[in-house]
């Protein structure tokens, strides 16, 4: 049976290209913990008649989980809490809370802001009946081990979204928590999106995998200059770029992480005229961000549309994805709901990310990426963008595959585990010494949780109507166990 994993080797050149140790930054700041100011949090039987006993929270970190019986209506619960100072105040969506009086809807996580008497703000959320306590534990262990500020996870089973989980901080300084709609840079997870767009054009007869890219017979012809005679650059095909077999290598550094002021056209032209091929096209695998940048320009040439506009129109919107965008370069250019990125050894805001559009530029939520995944996974419930026969020309046709993405301040991994499960993990930091480590550790932990989990809910969180049912199922599981 054909299997495949695009893990460390697949991304080594990309990762090393990211490791330019300029503009070193201070260590990741410490967040103010909820337990330092929130002394207790409990649902009292006296305030919640449907309860048979008081239910108290174990306050540890910003994510608080309580277990309630399945017959309890989560939409009308009253919390009682105590704070270190009587002058501290709690808010939910800017509405001030009153202990033992304010009712809230806990059918989905409730996000609190605690404002101390000094004006310091502390964020935490309260969730009922986590259906995946094993996932919660695994995620928190990895986060503690590698000092990950924030993490987002989404799991699909049989093309239904069965879990979306968020942990930690989107912005430590502002005490903002990661939520399920938090957006992360996805780095090289942009490449499967670009690859599917190319294959879709092939399927529609507008492009061929065997089409040459440059020269008189090429898709791009002389848009980026004329290849030198005998250079073999005019023999590079679309499929060579998809498979990282163009013949270019990054002996003197990855051009996508150099000369930040240069345009895409200037980078491609420079490679065409001044960067000789190391290998004959099609003969040797060498991971190439530049190759996928060129694929982005092929999409533009064939479709007659800007790259991002084509992806939105032909891939994202048909998947039900409405707010994925190309990332900005600076923190000031961050998008609504986008997390802040943290890195001990280099600033995450020194690169020209927007120039990386087709090879590493997208920003997405975990749920967005699962909406994309179910349209490329060769399973029958949702129609794929591309026929299986074309997908099988690449790793996308393997039984299981993983694609990593990494930038300073970013770790990501998209995985097709088997015909039943797919999942994605996104984090807003990476390990300095081993850039793939964070993504791999989280990926392995979640894979183990999925394979060991016995009972799965018959829900689909893609439709946003299954949350209460999921809470009730979790309570039933708790009683069984």
CSV table of C-alpha atoms in Angstrom, one decimal:
chain,number,residue,atom,x,y,z
A,1,UNK,CA,0.0,0.0,0.0
A,2,UNK,CA,1.3,3.4,-1.0
A,3,UNK,CA,2.1,5.7,1.9
A,4,UNK,CA,4.1,8.8,2.3
A,5,UNK,CA,5.3,11.5,4.8
A,6,UNK,CA,6.5,14.9,3.9
A,7,UNK,CA,8.2,15.8,7.1
A,8,UNK,CA,11.7,16.9,8.0
A,9,UNK,CA,13.5,16.1,4.8
A,10,UNK,CA,10.7,17.7,2.8
A,11,UNK,CA,11.2,21.1,4.4
A,12,UNK,CA,14.8,21.3,5.4
A,13,UNK,CA,15.8,23.8,2.7
A,14,UNK,CA,12.7,25.9,3.5
A,15,UNK,CA,13.5,25.9,7.2
A,16,UNK,CA,17.1,26.7,6.9
A,17,UNK,CA,16.2,29.5,4.5
A,18,UNK,CA,14.2,31.0,7.4
A,19,UNK,CA,17.0,30.9,9.9
A,20,UNK,CA,18.6,34.3,9.2
A,21,UNK,CA,19.7,35.4,12.7
A,22,UNK,CA,19.3,39.1,12.3
A,23,UNK,CA,17.4,41.5,14.6
A,24,UNK,CA,17.5,39.2,17.6
A,25,UNK,CA,14.6,39.7,20.0
A,26,UNK,CA,14.1,39.2,23.7
A,27,UNK,CA,12.7,36.0,25.2
A,28,UNK,CA,9.0,35.3,24.8
A,29,UNK,CA,7.3,37.2,27.6
A,30,UNK,CA,5.5,35.5,30.5
A,31,UNK,CA,1.7,35.8,30.6
A,32,UNK,CA,-0.1,36.8,33.8
A,33,UNK,CA,-1.8,33.5,34.9
A,34,UNK,CA,-5.4,33.3,35.7
A,35,UNK,CA,-4.7,31.5,39.0
A,36,UNK,CA,-2.8,34.4,40.3
A,37,UNK,CA,-5.9,36.5,40.5
A,38,UNK,CA,-8.9,34.1,40.2
A,39,UNK,CA,-9.1,32.2,43.5
A,40,UNK,CA,-12.1,30.0,42.8
A,41,UNK,CA,-14.7,29.4,40.1
A,42,UNK,CA,-17.7,27.1,40.8
A,43,UNK,CA,-21.3,26.3,39.7
A,44,UNK,CA,-23.3,26.2,42.9
A,45,UNK,CA,-26.3,23.9,43.2
A,46,UNK,CA,-28.1,26.7,45.0
A,47,UNK,CA,-27.8,29.0,41.9
A,48,UNK,CA,-28.3,26.2,39.3
A,49,UNK,CA,-31.3,24.0,40.3
A,50,UNK,CA,-30.5,21.4,37.6
A,51,UNK,CA,-27.3,20.5,39.4
A,52,UNK,CA,-27.3,17.7,42.0
A,53,UNK,CA,-24.0,19.0,43.6
A,54,UNK,CA,-21.6,22.0,43.4
A,55,UNK,CA,-19.1,21.8,40.5
A,56,UNK,CA,-15.8,23.5,41.1
A,57,UNK,CA,-13.1,24.3,38.6
A,58,UNK,CA,-9.4,23.4,38.8
A,59,UNK,CA,-7.8,26.7,37.8
A,60,UNK,CA,-4.6,26.2,36.0
A,61,UNK,CA,-3.6,28.3,33.1
A,62,UNK,CA,-5.9,30.2,30.8
A,63,UNK,CA,-8.1,27.3,29.8
A,64,UNK,CA,-10.6,26.1,32.5
A,65,UNK,CA,-12.7,22.9,32.0
A,66,UNK,CA,-15.6,21.8,34.2
A,67,UNK,CA,-17.6,18.6,33.8
A,68,UNK,CA,-21.4,18.8,34.2
A,69,UNK,CA,-24.0,16.0,33.9
A,70,UNK,CA,-25.5,15.5,30.4
A,71,UNK,CA,-29.1,16.5,31.6
A,72,UNK,CA,-27.9,20.0,32.5
A,73,UNK,CA,-28.8,22.8,30.1
A,74,UNK,CA,-25.5,24.6,29.4
A,75,UNK,CA,-27.2,27.7,28.1
A,76,UNK,CA,-28.4,29.1,31.5
A,77,UNK,CA,-25.7,28.5,34.1
A,78,UNK,CA,-24.6,30.9,36.8
A,79,UNK,CA,-21.0,31.0,38.0
A,80,UNK,CA,-19.8,31.9,41.4
A,81,UNK,CA,-16.2,33.1,41.7
A,82,UNK,CA,-13.8,34.9,44.0
A,83,UNK,CA,-10.9,37.1,43.1
A,84,UNK,CA,-7.8,38.1,45.0
A,85,UNK,CA,-9.1,41.7,45.2
A,86,UNK,CA,-12.7,42.6,45.9
A,87,UNK,CA,-12.2,45.5,43.5
A,88,UNK,CA,-11.4,43.2,40.5
A,89,UNK,CA,-14.0,42.9,37.8
A,90,UNK,CA,-14.9,40.2,35.3
A,91,UNK,CA,-16.3,40.8,31.8
A,92,UNK,CA,-17.7,38.7,29.0
A,93,UNK,CA,-17.9,40.6,25.7
A,94,UNK,CA,-17.6,43.8,27.6
A,95,UNK,CA,-20.6,42.9,29.8
A,96,UNK,CA,-19.7,43.1,33.5
A,97,UNK,CA,-20.3,39.9,35.4
A,98,UNK,CA,-21.8,39.6,38.8
A,99,UNK,CA,-20.8,36.5,40.8
A,100,UNK,CA,-23.7,34.2,41.7
A,101,UNK,CA,-26.1,36.3,39.5
A,102,UNK,CA,-25.0,36.6,35.8
A,103,UNK,CA,-26.2,33.8,33.5
A,104,UNK,CA,-24.1,32.7,30.5
A,105,UNK,CA,-24.4,30.3,27.6
A,106,UNK,CA,-21.7,27.7,28.1
A,107,UNK,CA,-22.7,25.6,25.0
A,108,UNK,CA,-19.4,26.9,23.6
A,109,UNK,CA,-16.4,28.2,25.5
A,110,UNK,CA,-17.0,31.4,27.4
A,111,UNK,CA,-14.2,34.0,27.2
A,112,UNK,CA,-13.6,36.1,30.3
A,113,UNK,CA,-11.5,39.2,30.9
A,114,UNK,CA,-10.5,39.8,34.5
A,115,UNK,CA,-9.5,43.4,35.2
A,116,UNK,CA,-7.6,43.9,38.5
A,117,UNK,CA,-7.8,47.0,40.7
A,118,UNK,CA,-4.5,48.1,39.1
A,119,UNK,CA,-6.0,47.9,35.6
A,120,UNK,CA,-4.1,44.8,34.6
A,121,UNK,CA,-6.2,42.5,32.3
A,122,UNK,CA,-6.1,38.7,32.5
A,123,UNK,CA,-7.9,36.5,30.0
A,124,UNK,CA,-9.2,33.0,30.5
A,125,UNK,CA,-12.0,30.8,29.1
A,126,UNK,CA,-14.3,28.3,30.6
A,127,UNK,CA,-15.4,25.2,28.7
A,128,UNK,CA,-17.8,22.5,29.7
A,129,UNK,CA,-17.3,18.7,29.3
A,130,UNK,CA,-14.3,18.6,27.0
A,131,UNK,CA,-15.0,15.7,24.7
A,132,UNK,CA,-11.2,15.3,24.2
A,133,UNK,CA,-9.6,15.4,27.7
A,134,UNK,CA,-6.8,13.3,26.3
A,135,UNK,CA,-6.2,15.9,23.5
A,136,UNK,CA,-6.3,18.7,26.1
A,137,UNK,CA,-3.7,16.9,28.2
A,138,UNK,CA,-1.4,16.1,25.2
A,139,UNK,CA,-1.6,19.7,23.9
A,140,UNK,CA,-0.8,21.3,27.2
A,141,UNK,CA,2.1,19.0,27.8
A,142,UNK,CA,3.7,19.9,24.5
A,143,UNK,CA,3.0,23.6,25.1
A,144,UNK,CA,4.7,23.5,28.4
A,145,UNK,CA,7.6,21.5,27.2
A,146,UNK,CA,8.4,23.9,24.3
A,147,UNK,CA,7.0,27.1,25.7
A,148,UNK,CA,4.4,27.5,23.0
A,149,UNK,CA,2.3,30.6,23.6
A,150,UNK,CA,-0.7,29.6,21.5
A,151,UNK,CA,-2.1,26.6,19.7
A,152,UNK,CA,-5.1,25.7,17.5
A,153,UNK,CA,-6.2,22.2,16.4
A,154,UNK,CA,-8.9,20.9,14.1
A,155,UNK,CA,-9.8,17.3,13.5
A,156,UNK,CA,-11.9,15.8,10.7
A,157,UNK,CA,-13.5,12.3,10.7
A,158,UNK,CA,-15.1,11.0,7.6
A,159,UNK,CA,-15.1,14.6,6.2
A,160,UNK,CA,-17.0,15.9,9.3
A,161,UNK,CA,-15.4,18.4,11.6
A,162,UNK,CA,-15.5,16.6,15.0
A,163,UNK,CA,-13.1,18.8,17.0
A,164,UNK,CA,-11.8,22.4,17.1
A,165,UNK,CA,-9.7,23.2,20.1
A,166,UNK,CA,-7.7,26.3,21.0
A,167,UNK,CA,-5.2,26.8,23.8
A,168,UNK,CA,-3.0,29.5,25.2
A,169,UNK,CA,-2.4,33.0,24.0
A,170,UNK,CA,-2.8,34.8,20.7
A,171,UNK,CA,-1.1,37.9,22.1
A,172,UNK,CA,0.6,37.6,25.4
A,173,UNK,CA,1.2,41.3,25.9
A,174,UNK,CA,-2.5,42.1,25.3
A,175,UNK,CA,-3.6,38.9,27.2
A,176,UNK,CA,-5.6,37.8,24.3
A,177,UNK,CA,-6.4,34.1,24.1
A,178,UNK,CA,-6.3,31.9,21.0
A,179,UNK,CA,-9.9,31.2,19.8
A,180,UNK,CA,-11.2,28.8,17.1
A,181,UNK,CA,-11.4,31.8,14.7
A,182,UNK,CA,-7.8,32.9,15.4
A,183,UNK,CA,-5.7,33.1,12.2
A,184,UNK,CA,-2.1,31.9,11.9
A,185,UNK,CA,0.5,32.2,9.2
A,186,UNK,CA,0.6,28.7,7.7
A,187,UNK,CA,3.9,29.0,5.9
A,188,UNK,CA,4.5,26.1,3.5
A,189,UNK,CA,1.0,24.7,4.1
A,190,UNK,CA,0.3,27.3,1.3
A,191,UNK,CA,2.0,24.9,-1.1
A,192,UNK,CA,-0.8,22.2,-1.2
A,193,UNK,CA,-3.2,25.1,-2.0
A,194,UNK,CA,-1.1,26.2,-4.9
A,195,UNK,CA,-0.6,22.6,-6.1
A,196,UNK,CA,-4.3,22.0,-6.1
A,197,UNK,CA,-4.9,25.2,-8.1
A,198,UNK,CA,-2.3,24.0,-10.7
A,199,UNK,CA,-3.9,20.6,-10.9
A,200,UNK,CA,-7.3,22.1,-11.3
A,201,UNK,CA,-6.1,24.1,-14.3
A,202,UNK,CA,-4.6,20.9,-15.7
A,203,UNK,CA,-7.9,19.0,-15.2
A,204,UNK,CA,-9.7,21.8,-17.1
A,205,UNK,CA,-7.4,21.5,-20.0
A,206,UNK,CA,-5.9,24.9,-19.6
A,207,UNK,CA,-2.5,23.6,-18.6
A,208,UNK,CA,-0.5,20.4,-18.9
A,209,UNK,CA,2.0,19.0,-16.4
A,210,UNK,CA,4.3,18.5,-19.3
A,211,UNK,CA,4.2,22.1,-20.4
A,212,UNK,CA,7.5,23.8,-20.3
A,213,UNK,CA,7.8,26.9,-18.2
A,214,UNK,CA,10.3,29.2,-19.9
A,215,UNK,CA,11.4,30.0,-23.4
A,216,UNK,CA,9.6,30.1,-26.7
A,217,UNK,CA,7.6,26.9,-25.9
A,218,UNK,CA,7.0,27.8,-22.3
A,219,UNK,CA,3.9,29.0,-20.4
A,220,UNK,CA,5.7,32.1,-19.2
A,221,UNK,CA,7.8,32.3,-22.4
A,222,UNK,CA,10.1,35.4,-22.1
A,223,UNK,CA,8.2,37.2,-19.3
A,224,UNK,CA,11.2,36.8,-17.1
A,225,UNK,CA,14.0,37.0,-19.6
A,226,UNK,CA,15.6,34.6,-22.0
A,227,UNK,CA,17.3,31.4,-20.6
A,228,UNK,CA,20.9,31.2,-21.6
A,229,UNK,CA,21.5,28.7,-24.4
A,230,UNK,CA,22.5,25.3,-23.1
A,231,UNK,CA,21.3,26.1,-19.5
A,232,UNK,CA,18.5,23.5,-19.7
A,233,UNK,CA,16.3,26.1,-17.9
A,234,UNK,CA,13.9,25.9,-20.9
A,235,UNK,CA,13.4,22.2,-20.2
A,236,UNK,CA,11.8,22.8,-16.8
A,237,UNK,CA,8.2,21.7,-16.8
A,238,UNK,CA,5.2,22.4,-14.6
A,239,UNK,CA,5.4,19.0,-13.1
A,240,UNK,CA,9.1,19.5,-12.3
A,241,UNK,CA,8.2,22.6,-10.2
A,242,UNK,CA,5.4,20.7,-8.4
A,243,UNK,CA,7.7,17.9,-7.5
A,244,UNK,CA,10.7,20.2,-6.5
A,245,UNK,CA,12.8,18.8,-9.4
A,246,UNK,CA,13.6,21.9,-11.4
A,247,UNK,CA,17.3,21.4,-11.0
A,248,UNK,CA,17.8,24.6,-8.9
A,249,UNK,CA,19.3,24.2,-5.4
A,250,UNK,CA,19.8,26.7,-2.7
A,251,UNK,CA,23.6,26.5,-2.3
A,252,UNK,CA,24.0,30.2,-1.6
A,253,UNK,CA,20.7,30.6,0.3
A,254,UNK,CA,17.0,30.5,-0.5
A,255,UNK,CA,16.2,33.5,-2.8
A,256,UNK,CA,12.7,33.8,-1.2
A,257,UNK,CA,14.4,34.8,2.0
A,258,UNK,CA,16.9,37.2,0.6
A,259,UNK,CA,16.8,40.7,-1.0
A,260,UNK,CA,13.5,41.5,0.7
A,261,UNK,CA,12.9,44.6,-1.4
A,262,UNK,CA,13.0,42.7,-4.7
A,263,UNK,CA,9.8,41.8,-6.4
A,264,UNK,CA,8.8,38.4,-7.5
A,265,UNK,CA,9.6,39.2,-11.1
A,266,UNK,CA,13.1,40.4,-10.1
A,267,UNK,CA,13.8,37.3,-8.1
A,268,UNK,CA,12.6,35.0,-10.9
A,269,UNK,CA,14.5,36.9,-13.5
A,270,UNK,CA,17.7,36.8,-11.5
A,271,UNK,CA,17.4,33.1,-11.1
A,272,UNK,CA,16.7,32.6,-14.8
A,273,UNK,CA,19.7,34.7,-15.9
A,274,UNK,CA,22.2,34.2,-13.1
A,275,UNK,CA,21.4,30.9,-11.2
A,276,UNK,CA,22.6,27.9,-13.1
A,277,UNK,CA,20.9,24.5,-12.6
A,278,UNK,CA,22.7,22.0,-10.5
A,279,UNK,CA,20.9,19.1,-12.0
A,280,UNK,CA,19.1,18.3,-15.2
A,281,UNK,CA,15.4,19.1,-14.7
A,282,UNK,CA,13.4,16.1,-13.5
A,283,UNK,CA,16.4,14.1,-12.1
A,284,UNK,CA,16.9,15.3,-8.5
A,285,UNK,CA,14.6,16.4,-5.7
A,286,UNK,CA,15.6,19.7,-4.1
A,287,UNK,CA,13.0,21.5,-2.1
A,288,UNK,CA,12.3,24.9,-3.7
A,289,UNK,CA,10.3,27.8,-2.5
A,290,UNK,CA,11.2,29.6,-5.7
A,291,UNK,CA,9.6,26.8,-7.7
A,292,UNK,CA,6.3,27.4,-6.0
A,293,UNK,CA,6.6,31.1,-6.4
A,294,UNK,CA,7.0,30.4,-10.2
A,295,UNK,CA,3.9,28.2,-10.0
A,296,UNK,CA,2.0,31.2,-8.6
A,297,UNK,CA,3.0,33.2,-11.7
A,298,UNK,CA,1.9,30.3,-14.0
A,299,UNK,CA,-1.5,30.4,-12.3
A,300,UNK,CA,-1.7,34.1,-13.0
A,301,UNK,CA,-0.7,33.7,-16.6
A,302,UNK,CA,-3.1,30.9,-17.4
A,303,UNK,CA,-6.1,32.2,-15.5
A,304,UNK,CA,-5.6,35.9,-16.3
A,305,UNK,CA,-6.2,36.7,-12.6
A,306,UNK,CA,-3.9,37.7,-9.7
A,307,UNK,CA,-2.8,34.6,-7.8
A,308,UNK,CA,-4.7,35.4,-4.6
A,309,UNK,CA,-7.9,36.3,-6.4
A,310,UNK,CA,-7.8,33.0,-8.4
A,311,UNK,CA,-7.3,31.0,-5.2
A,312,UNK,CA,-10.2,32.8,-3.5
A,313,UNK,CA,-12.5,32.3,-6.4
A,314,UNK,CA,-11.7,28.8,-7.5
A,315,UNK,CA,-10.5,27.1,-4.3
A,316,UNK,CA,-11.4,29.0,-1.1
A,317,UNK,CA,-15.0,30.2,-1.7
A,318,UNK,CA,-16.2,26.9,-3.1
A,319,UNK,CA,-14.8,25.3,0.1
A,320,UNK,CA,-16.8,27.7,2.3
A,321,UNK,CA,-13.7,29.7,3.2
A,322,UNK,CA,-14.3,33.4,3.3
A,323,UNK,CA,-11.5,35.1,5.2
A,324,UNK,CA,-8.2,33.5,4.3
A,325,UNK,CA,-5.7,36.2,3.1
A,326,UNK,CA,-2.1,36.7,2.2
A,327,UNK,CA,-0.1,37.7,5.3
A,328,UNK,CA,1.4,41.1,5.9
A,329,UNK,CA,5.0,41.6,6.7
A,330,UNK,CA,4.9,43.6,9.9
A,331,UNK,CA,3.0,43.3,13.2
A,332,UNK,CA,1.2,46.6,12.2
A,333,UNK,CA,-0.1,44.8,9.1
A,334,UNK,CA,-1.6,41.9,11.0
A,335,UNK,CA,-5.1,40.9,10.0
A,336,UNK,CA,-8.2,40.9,12.2
A,337,UNK,CA,-8.1,37.8,14.6
A,338,UNK,CA,-4.5,37.1,13.5
A,339,UNK,CA,-2.2,36.0,16.4
A,340,UNK,CA,1.1,37.6,17.3
A,341,UNK,CA,4.2,35.5,16.5
A,342,UNK,CA,7.0,34.9,19.0
A,343,UNK,CA,10.5,33.7,18.5
A,344,UNK,CA,13.5,33.9,20.9
A,345,UNK,CA,16.3,34.0,18.4
A,346,UNK,CA,14.9,36.2,15.6
A,347,UNK,CA,12.1,38.6,14.9
A,348,UNK,CA,9.1,37.0,13.1
A,349,UNK,CA,8.5,40.3,11.3
A,350,UNK,CA,11.6,40.7,9.3
A,351,UNK,CA,10.6,38.8,6.2
A,352,UNK,CA,8.7,39.7,3.0
A,353,UNK,CA,5.9,37.3,3.7
A,354,UNK,CA,3.4,38.8,1.2
A,355,UNK,CA,6.0,38.1,-1.6
A,356,UNK,CA,5.8,34.4,-0.6
A,357,UNK,CA,2.1,34.2,-1.6
A,358,UNK,CA,2.2,30.9,-3.5
A,359,UNK,CA,5.0,29.2,-1.5
A,360,UNK,CA,4.3,30.4,2.1
A,361,UNK,CA,2.1,33.5,2.3
A,362,UNK,CA,-1.4,32.5,3.5
A,363,UNK,CA,-3.0,33.2,6.8
A,364,UNK,CA,-5.8,30.8,7.9
A,365,UNK,CA,-7.7,29.3,10.8
A,366,UNK,CA,-7.4,25.6,11.6
A,367,UNK,CA,-11.1,25.1,10.5
A,368,UNK,CA,-10.3,26.9,7.2
A,369,UNK,CA,-7.6,24.3,6.5
A,370,UNK,CA,-9.9,21.4,7.3
A,371,UNK,CA,-12.5,22.9,4.9
A,372,UNK,CA,-9.8,22.8,2.3
A,373,UNK,CA,-8.6,19.3,3.2
A,374,UNK,CA,-12.0,17.6,2.7
A,375,UNK,CA,-12.0,18.9,-0.9
A,376,UNK,CA,-8.7,17.2,-1.7
A,377,UNK,CA,-8.7,14.0,0.5
A,378,UNK,CA,-10.1,11.5,-2.1
A,379,UNK,CA,-13.0,10.6,0.2
A,380,UNK,CA,-16.6,10.4,-1.2
A,381,UNK,CA,-18.7,12.7,1.0
A,382,UNK,CA,-17.5,15.9,-0.5
A,383,UNK,CA,-16.5,16.4,-4.1
A,384,UNK,CA,-12.8,16.9,-4.6
A,385,UNK,CA,-11.4,19.7,-6.7
A,386,UNK,CA,-9.2,17.3,-8.6
A,387,UNK,CA,-9.7,13.7,-9.8
A,388,UNK,CA,-7.9,11.0,-7.9
A,389,UNK,CA,-5.9,10.1,-11.0
A,390,UNK,CA,-4.3,13.5,-10.9
A,391,UNK,CA,-3.9,13.6,-7.1
A,392,UNK,CA,-2.0,10.3,-7.4
A,393,UNK,CA,0.6,12.0,-9.5
A,394,UNK,CA,1.9,13.5,-6.2
A,395,UNK,CA,2.0,12.9,-2.5
A,396,UNK,CA,-1.6,14.0,-2.3
A,397,UNK,CA,-2.5,10.5,-3.6
A,398,UNK,CA,-0.8,8.7,-0.7
A,399,UNK,CA,-2.8,6.9,1.9
A,400,UNK,CA,-1.3,9.1,4.6
A,401,UNK,CA,0.8,12.3,4.3
A,402,UNK,CA,1.8,15.2,6.3
A,403,UNK,CA,3.0,18.6,5.1
A,404,UNK,CA,4.9,20.9,7.5
A,405,UNK,CA,5.2,24.7,7.5
A,406,UNK,CA,7.6,26.8,9.5
A,407,UNK,CA,8.7,30.4,9.8
A,408,UNK,CA,10.1,32.2,12.7
A,409,UNK,CA,7.1,32.4,15.0
A,410,UNK,CA,5.2,29.8,13.1
A,411,UNK,CA,4.8,26.0,13.3
A,412,UNK,CA,2.2,24.2,11.3
A,413,UNK,CA,1.3,20.7,10.1
A,414,UNK,CA,-1.5,19.4,7.9
A,415,UNK,CA,-2.0,15.6,8.0
A,416,UNK,CA,-4.1,13.0,6.2
A,417,UNK,CA,-3.8,10.2,8.7
A,418,UNK,CA,-5.8,7.7,6.8
A,419,UNK,CA,-9.1,7.4,4.9
A,420,UNK,CA,-11.0,8.3,8.1
A,421,UNK,CA,-9.1,11.1,9.8
A,422,UNK,CA,-7.3,14.3,8.9
A,423,UNK,CA,-6.1,17.1,11.2
A,424,UNK,CA,-4.1,20.3,11.4
A,425,UNK,CA,-2.1,22.0,14.1
A,426,UNK,CA,-1.1,25.7,14.1
A,427,UNK,CA,1.2,27.4,16.7
A,428,UNK,CA,2.6,30.9,17.0
A,429,UNK,CA,6.2,30.0,17.7
A,430,UNK,CA,8.8,27.4,16.7
A,431,UNK,CA,11.9,25.8,18.3
A,432,UNK,CA,15.0,27.7,17.6
A,433,UNK,CA,17.4,24.8,17.3
A,434,UNK,CA,15.1,22.3,15.5
A,435,UNK,CA,12.6,24.3,13.5
A,436,UNK,CA,10.3,21.4,12.7
A,437,UNK,CA,10.3,20.0,16.3
A,438,UNK,CA,7.2,21.9,17.6
A,439,UNK,CA,5.0,20.9,14.6
A,440,UNK,CA,6.2,17.3,14.7
A,441,UNK,CA,5.7,16.9,18.5
A,442,UNK,CA,2.2,18.3,18.4
A,443,UNK,CA,1.4,16.2,15.3
A,444,UNK,CA,2.6,13.0,16.9
A,445,UNK,CA,0.7,13.7,20.1
A,446,UNK,CA,-2.6,14.3,18.3
A,447,UNK,CA,-2.1,11.3,16.1
A,448,UNK,CA,-1.7,9.1,19.1
A,449,UNK,CA,-4.8,10.6,20.7
A,450,UNK,CA,-6.8,10.0,17.5
A,451,UNK,CA,-5.7,6.4,17.2
A,452,UNK,CA,-6.5,5.6,20.8
A,453,UNK,CA,-9.8,7.4,21.0
A,454,UNK,CA,-12.6,4.9,21.0
A,455,UNK,CA,-15.9,6.8,20.9
A,456,UNK,CA,-16.5,9.6,18.4
A,457,UNK,CA,-19.4,12.0,18.2
A,458,UNK,CA,-21.8,11.9,15.2
A,459,UNK,CA,-21.6,15.6,14.7
A,460,UNK,CA,-20.3,18.0,12.1
A,461,UNK,CA,-19.0,21.3,13.5
A,462,UNK,CA,-18.7,22.6,10.0
A,463,UNK,CA,-22.4,23.4,10.3
A,464,UNK,CA,-22.1,25.2,13.6
A,465,UNK,CA,-25.1,23.5,15.0
A,466,UNK,CA,-23.6,20.6,16.9
A,467,UNK,CA,-22.0,22.2,19.9
A,468,UNK,CA,-24.6,21.5,22.6
A,469,UNK,CA,-24.9,17.9,21.4
A,470,UNK,CA,-21.2,17.5,21.6
A,471,UNK,CA,-21.2,18.7,25.3
A,472,UNK,CA,-23.9,16.2,26.1
A,473,UNK,CA,-22.0,13.4,24.4
A,474,UNK,CA,-18.9,14.3,26.4
A,475,UNK,CA,-20.9,14.2,29.7
A,476,UNK,CA,-22.2,10.7,28.7
A,477,UNK,CA,-18.7,9.5,28.0
A,478,UNK,CA,-17.5,10.8,31.3
A,479,UNK,CA,-20.2,8.8,33.1
A,480,UNK,CA,-19.3,5.7,31.1
A,481,UNK,CA,-15.7,6.0,31.9
